[in-house]
XYZ file of C-alpha atoms in Angstrom:
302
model
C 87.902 131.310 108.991
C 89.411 129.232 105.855
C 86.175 129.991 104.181
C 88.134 128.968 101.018
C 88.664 126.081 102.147
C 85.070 125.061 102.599
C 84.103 126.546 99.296
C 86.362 124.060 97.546
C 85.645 121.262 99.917
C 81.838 121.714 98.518
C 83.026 121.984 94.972
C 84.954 118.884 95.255
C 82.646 116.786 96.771
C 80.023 117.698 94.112
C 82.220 117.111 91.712
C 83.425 113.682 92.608
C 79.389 113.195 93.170
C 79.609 113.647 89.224
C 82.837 111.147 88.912
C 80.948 108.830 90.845
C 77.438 108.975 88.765
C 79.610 109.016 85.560
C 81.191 105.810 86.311
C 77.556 104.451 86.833
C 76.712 106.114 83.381
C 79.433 104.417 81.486
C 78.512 101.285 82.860
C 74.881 101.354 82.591
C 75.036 102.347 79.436
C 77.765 100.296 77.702
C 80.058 103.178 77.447
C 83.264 101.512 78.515
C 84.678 100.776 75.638
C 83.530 104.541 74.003
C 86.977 105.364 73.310
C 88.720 101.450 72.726
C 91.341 99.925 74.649
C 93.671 103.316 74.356
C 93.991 105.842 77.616
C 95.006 108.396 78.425
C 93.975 108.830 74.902
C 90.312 108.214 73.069
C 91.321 106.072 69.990
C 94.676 107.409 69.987
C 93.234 111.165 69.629
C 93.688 113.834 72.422
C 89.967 114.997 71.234
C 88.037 112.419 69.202
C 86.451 113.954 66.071
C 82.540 112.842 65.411
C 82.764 110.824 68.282
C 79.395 108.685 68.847
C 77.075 109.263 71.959
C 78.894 105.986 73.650
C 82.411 107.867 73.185
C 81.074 111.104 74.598
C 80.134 109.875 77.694
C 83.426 107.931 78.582
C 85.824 110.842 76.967
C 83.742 113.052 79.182
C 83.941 111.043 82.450
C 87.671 110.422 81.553
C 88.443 114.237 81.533
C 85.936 115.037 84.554
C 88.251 112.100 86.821
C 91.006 113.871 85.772
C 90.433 117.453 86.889
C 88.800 116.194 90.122
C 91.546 113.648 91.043
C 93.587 117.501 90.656
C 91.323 119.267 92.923
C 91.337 116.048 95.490
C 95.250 116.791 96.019
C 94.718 119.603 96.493
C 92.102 119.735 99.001
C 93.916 116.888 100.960
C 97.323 119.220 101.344
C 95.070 122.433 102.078
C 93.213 120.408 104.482
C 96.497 118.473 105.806
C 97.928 122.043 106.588
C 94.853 123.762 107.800
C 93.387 120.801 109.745
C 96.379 119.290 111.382
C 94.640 120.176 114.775
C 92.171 117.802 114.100
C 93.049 114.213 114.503
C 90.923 112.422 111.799
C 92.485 114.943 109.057
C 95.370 113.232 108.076
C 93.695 110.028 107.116
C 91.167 111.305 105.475
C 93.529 113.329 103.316
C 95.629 109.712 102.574
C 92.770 107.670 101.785
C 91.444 110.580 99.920
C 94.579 111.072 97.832
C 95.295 107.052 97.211
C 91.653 105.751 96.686
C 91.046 108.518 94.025
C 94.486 107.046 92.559
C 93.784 103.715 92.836
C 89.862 104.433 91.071
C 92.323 106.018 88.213
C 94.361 103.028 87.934
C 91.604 100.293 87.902
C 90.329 102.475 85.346
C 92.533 102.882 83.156
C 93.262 98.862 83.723
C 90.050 98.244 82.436
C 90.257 99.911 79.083
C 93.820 98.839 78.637
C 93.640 94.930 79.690
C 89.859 94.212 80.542
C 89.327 92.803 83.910
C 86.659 90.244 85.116
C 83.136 91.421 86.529
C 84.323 91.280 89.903
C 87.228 93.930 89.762
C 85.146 95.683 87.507
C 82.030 95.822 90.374
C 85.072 96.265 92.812
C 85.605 99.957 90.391
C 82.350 101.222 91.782
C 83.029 100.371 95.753
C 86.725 102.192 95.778
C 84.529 104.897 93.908
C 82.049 105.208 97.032
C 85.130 105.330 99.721
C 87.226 107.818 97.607
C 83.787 110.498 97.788
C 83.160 109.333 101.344
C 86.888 110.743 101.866
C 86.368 113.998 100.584
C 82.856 114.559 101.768
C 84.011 114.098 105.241
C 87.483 116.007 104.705
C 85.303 118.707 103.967
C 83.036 118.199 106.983
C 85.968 118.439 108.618
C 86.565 122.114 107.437
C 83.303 123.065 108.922
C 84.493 121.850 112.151
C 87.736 123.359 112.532
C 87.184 125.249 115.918
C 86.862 122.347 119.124
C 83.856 123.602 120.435
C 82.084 122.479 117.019
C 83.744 119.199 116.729
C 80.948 116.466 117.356
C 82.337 113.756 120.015
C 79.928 110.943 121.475
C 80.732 108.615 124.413
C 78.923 105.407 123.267
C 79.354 101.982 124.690
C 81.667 99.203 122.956
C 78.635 97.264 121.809
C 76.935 99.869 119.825
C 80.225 100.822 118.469
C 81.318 97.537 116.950
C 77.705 97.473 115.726
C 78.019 100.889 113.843
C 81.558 99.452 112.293
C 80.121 95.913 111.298
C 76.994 97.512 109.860
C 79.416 100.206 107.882
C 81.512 97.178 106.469
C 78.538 94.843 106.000
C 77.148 98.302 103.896
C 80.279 98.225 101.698
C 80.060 94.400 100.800
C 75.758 95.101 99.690
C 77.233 97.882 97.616
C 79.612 95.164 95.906
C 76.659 92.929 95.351
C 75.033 95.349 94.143
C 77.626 96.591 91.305
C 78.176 92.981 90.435
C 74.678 91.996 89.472
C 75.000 94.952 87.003
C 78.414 93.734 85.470
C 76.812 90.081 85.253
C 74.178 91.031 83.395
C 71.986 89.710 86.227
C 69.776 92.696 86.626
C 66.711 91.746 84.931
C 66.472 87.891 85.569
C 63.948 88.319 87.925
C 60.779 89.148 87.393
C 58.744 90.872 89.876
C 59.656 91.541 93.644
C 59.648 90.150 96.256
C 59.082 86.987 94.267
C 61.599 86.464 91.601
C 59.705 84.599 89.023
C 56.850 83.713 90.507
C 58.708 82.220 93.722
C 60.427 83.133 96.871
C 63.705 80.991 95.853
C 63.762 80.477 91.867
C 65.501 77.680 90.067
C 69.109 78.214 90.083
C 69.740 75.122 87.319
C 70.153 76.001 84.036
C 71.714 78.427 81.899
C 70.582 81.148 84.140
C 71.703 79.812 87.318
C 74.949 81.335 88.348
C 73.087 85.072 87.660
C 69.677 83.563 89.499
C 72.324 83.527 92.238
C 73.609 86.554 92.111
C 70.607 88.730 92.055
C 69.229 87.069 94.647
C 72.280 87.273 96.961
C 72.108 90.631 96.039
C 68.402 91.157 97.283
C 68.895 89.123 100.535
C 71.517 91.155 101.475
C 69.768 94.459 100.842
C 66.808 93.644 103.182
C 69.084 92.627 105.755
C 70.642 96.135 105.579
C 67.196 97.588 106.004
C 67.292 95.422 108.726
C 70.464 96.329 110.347
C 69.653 100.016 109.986
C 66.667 99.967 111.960
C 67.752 98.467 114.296
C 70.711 100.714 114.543
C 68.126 103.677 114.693
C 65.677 101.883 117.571
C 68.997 101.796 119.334
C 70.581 105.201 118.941
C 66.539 106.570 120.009
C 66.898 104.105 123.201
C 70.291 105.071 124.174
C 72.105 107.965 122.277
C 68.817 110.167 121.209
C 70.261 113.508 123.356
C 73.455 113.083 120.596
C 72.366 114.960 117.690
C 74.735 113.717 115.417
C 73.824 110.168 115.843
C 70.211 110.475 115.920
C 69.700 112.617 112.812
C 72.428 109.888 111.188
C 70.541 106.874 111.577
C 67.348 107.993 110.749
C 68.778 109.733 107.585
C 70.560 106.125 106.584
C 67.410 104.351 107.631
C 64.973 106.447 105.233
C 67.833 106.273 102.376
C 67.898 102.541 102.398
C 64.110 102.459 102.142
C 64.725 105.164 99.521
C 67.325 103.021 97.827
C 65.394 99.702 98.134
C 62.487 101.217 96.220
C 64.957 102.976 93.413
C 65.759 99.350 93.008
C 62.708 97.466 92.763
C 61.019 100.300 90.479
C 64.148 99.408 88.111
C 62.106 96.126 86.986
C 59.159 98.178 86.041
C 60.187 101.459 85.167
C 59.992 102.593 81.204
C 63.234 103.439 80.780
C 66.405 101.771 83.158
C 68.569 104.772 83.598
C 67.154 107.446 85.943
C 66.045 104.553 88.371
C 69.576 103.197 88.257
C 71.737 106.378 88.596
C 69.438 107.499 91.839
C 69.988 103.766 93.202
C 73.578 104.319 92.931
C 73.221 107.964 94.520
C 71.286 106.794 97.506
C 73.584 104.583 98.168
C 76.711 106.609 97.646
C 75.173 109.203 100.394
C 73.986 106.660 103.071
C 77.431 104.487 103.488
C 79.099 108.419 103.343
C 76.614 108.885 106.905
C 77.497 105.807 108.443
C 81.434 106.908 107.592
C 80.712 110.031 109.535
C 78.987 108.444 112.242
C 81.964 106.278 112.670
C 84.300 108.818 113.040
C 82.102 111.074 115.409
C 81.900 107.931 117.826
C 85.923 107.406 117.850
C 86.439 110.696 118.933
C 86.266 109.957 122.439
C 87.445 106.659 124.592
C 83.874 103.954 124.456
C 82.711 103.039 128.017
């Protein structure tokens, strides 16, 4: 039943998967300004001719956000009409169709204008909640029927944990992004010291992006931290819910998957792989704790 359906859902979420590691491309390559400040348009061409390696990559991630912001409509009024049974459709179908909007906007604000390293980091969070949308419309499709629609009775506590730690995820992804758009990545040396010490020297020239990488790595341990605890919890209490104990011990072995993506960043050869897989890890884990959410709101907390 609406095996269509699925089969797009899949499609789409791979291919705003792409979007998303495209984005990460252009940045972490320089590739923003590939095709100047014009858009829709690549220096004022519809196709630039012997366009450089810099102007392939953002032409290419231009066109790509296109066609997927195209299927996303799509898949949000299939799913609207074809879900409606299902409670959670019809949100994920609006924050679907306005984040992928709003990622097109900032987007095209950024070649246009320029914008500050904060909106700019800012681009890559909306980018994360606009494929969590998707990838959980099109769970949705798989669980069309009510007999194979997850729902969990969990206390009140554990679910305004699972919330706070979903939020608190979303800010460490923002850190994260923003250390790349300040230039802070590589100010450190070594982990877990940064320079030789726990706390470096934030006087200086290099101060203000001292700071910001090391926000940034505080606040990624802590979300190892939160996440196991989150998992010791759901095996205490919740362990006979499938859904929630296969969840948190998926997010739990991502973040120690995404931690080391990010330290070997400092030593690898070459920056890109490293970085693209930190930003994939990441990506898939706050997309779990988004369907964990919604499987534990499905039914009235004790």
């Amino acid at each position: 039943m609406n095996k269509g359906l699925k089969i797009f859902g899949i499609i789409t979420s791979l291919g705003m998967l792409i979007v998303l590691l495209q984005g990460a491309l252009v940045t972490k390559t320089g590739s923003a300004e590939g095709c100047g400040a014009t858009w829709p348009l690549c220096f004022g061409e519809f196709f630039p001719r012997s366009p450089a390696v810099e102007t392939l990559i953002e032409y290419t991630h231009r066109a790509w956000s296109g066609l997927m912001g195209l299927f996303v409509i799509i898949l949000a009024v299939w799913s609207w009409k074809t879900l409606s049974h299902l409670r959670e459709t019809k949100f994920m179908a609006l924050m679907a169709v306005l984040f992928i909007i709003f990622q097109g906007l900032m987007g095209a604000g950024a070649v246009i204008w320029g914008n500050s390293d904060l909106v700019l980091a800012l681009h890559f969070g909306i980018s994360t909640i606009s494929f969590a949308s998707v990838a959980l419309l099109t769970v949705l499709s798989f669980e069309q029927n009510a007999s194979s629609v997850p729902a969990v009775q969990v206390s009140k506590p554990y679910r305004n944990y699972l919330f706070f730690v979903l939020v608190y995820c979303y800010i460490v992804i923002y850190t994260g992004a923003y250390v790349k758009h300040s230039e802070a990545t590589y100010v450190c040396g070594g982990f877990p010291l940064c320079n030789g010490r726990l706390i470096p020297d934030l006087s200086g020239g290099l101060g203000y992006q001292l700071s910001i990488h090391m926000i940034h790595r505080f606040a990624a341990v802590a979300l190892a931290v939160l996440l196991l605890v989150l998992l010791l919890w759901t095996i205490r209490d919740f362990r006979s819910h499938k859904s929630l104990l296969w969840g948190s011990t998926a997010v739990f072995i991502l973040v120690l998957i995404q931690a080391t993506a990010g330290v070997s960043i400092l030593y690898a050869d070459t920056y890109l792989p490293p970085a693209l897989f930190h930003s994939l890890t990441i990506t898939i884990l706050f997309t779990i704790l988004g369907y964990m959410g919604m499987v534990i709101t499905r039914k009235n907390s004790l």
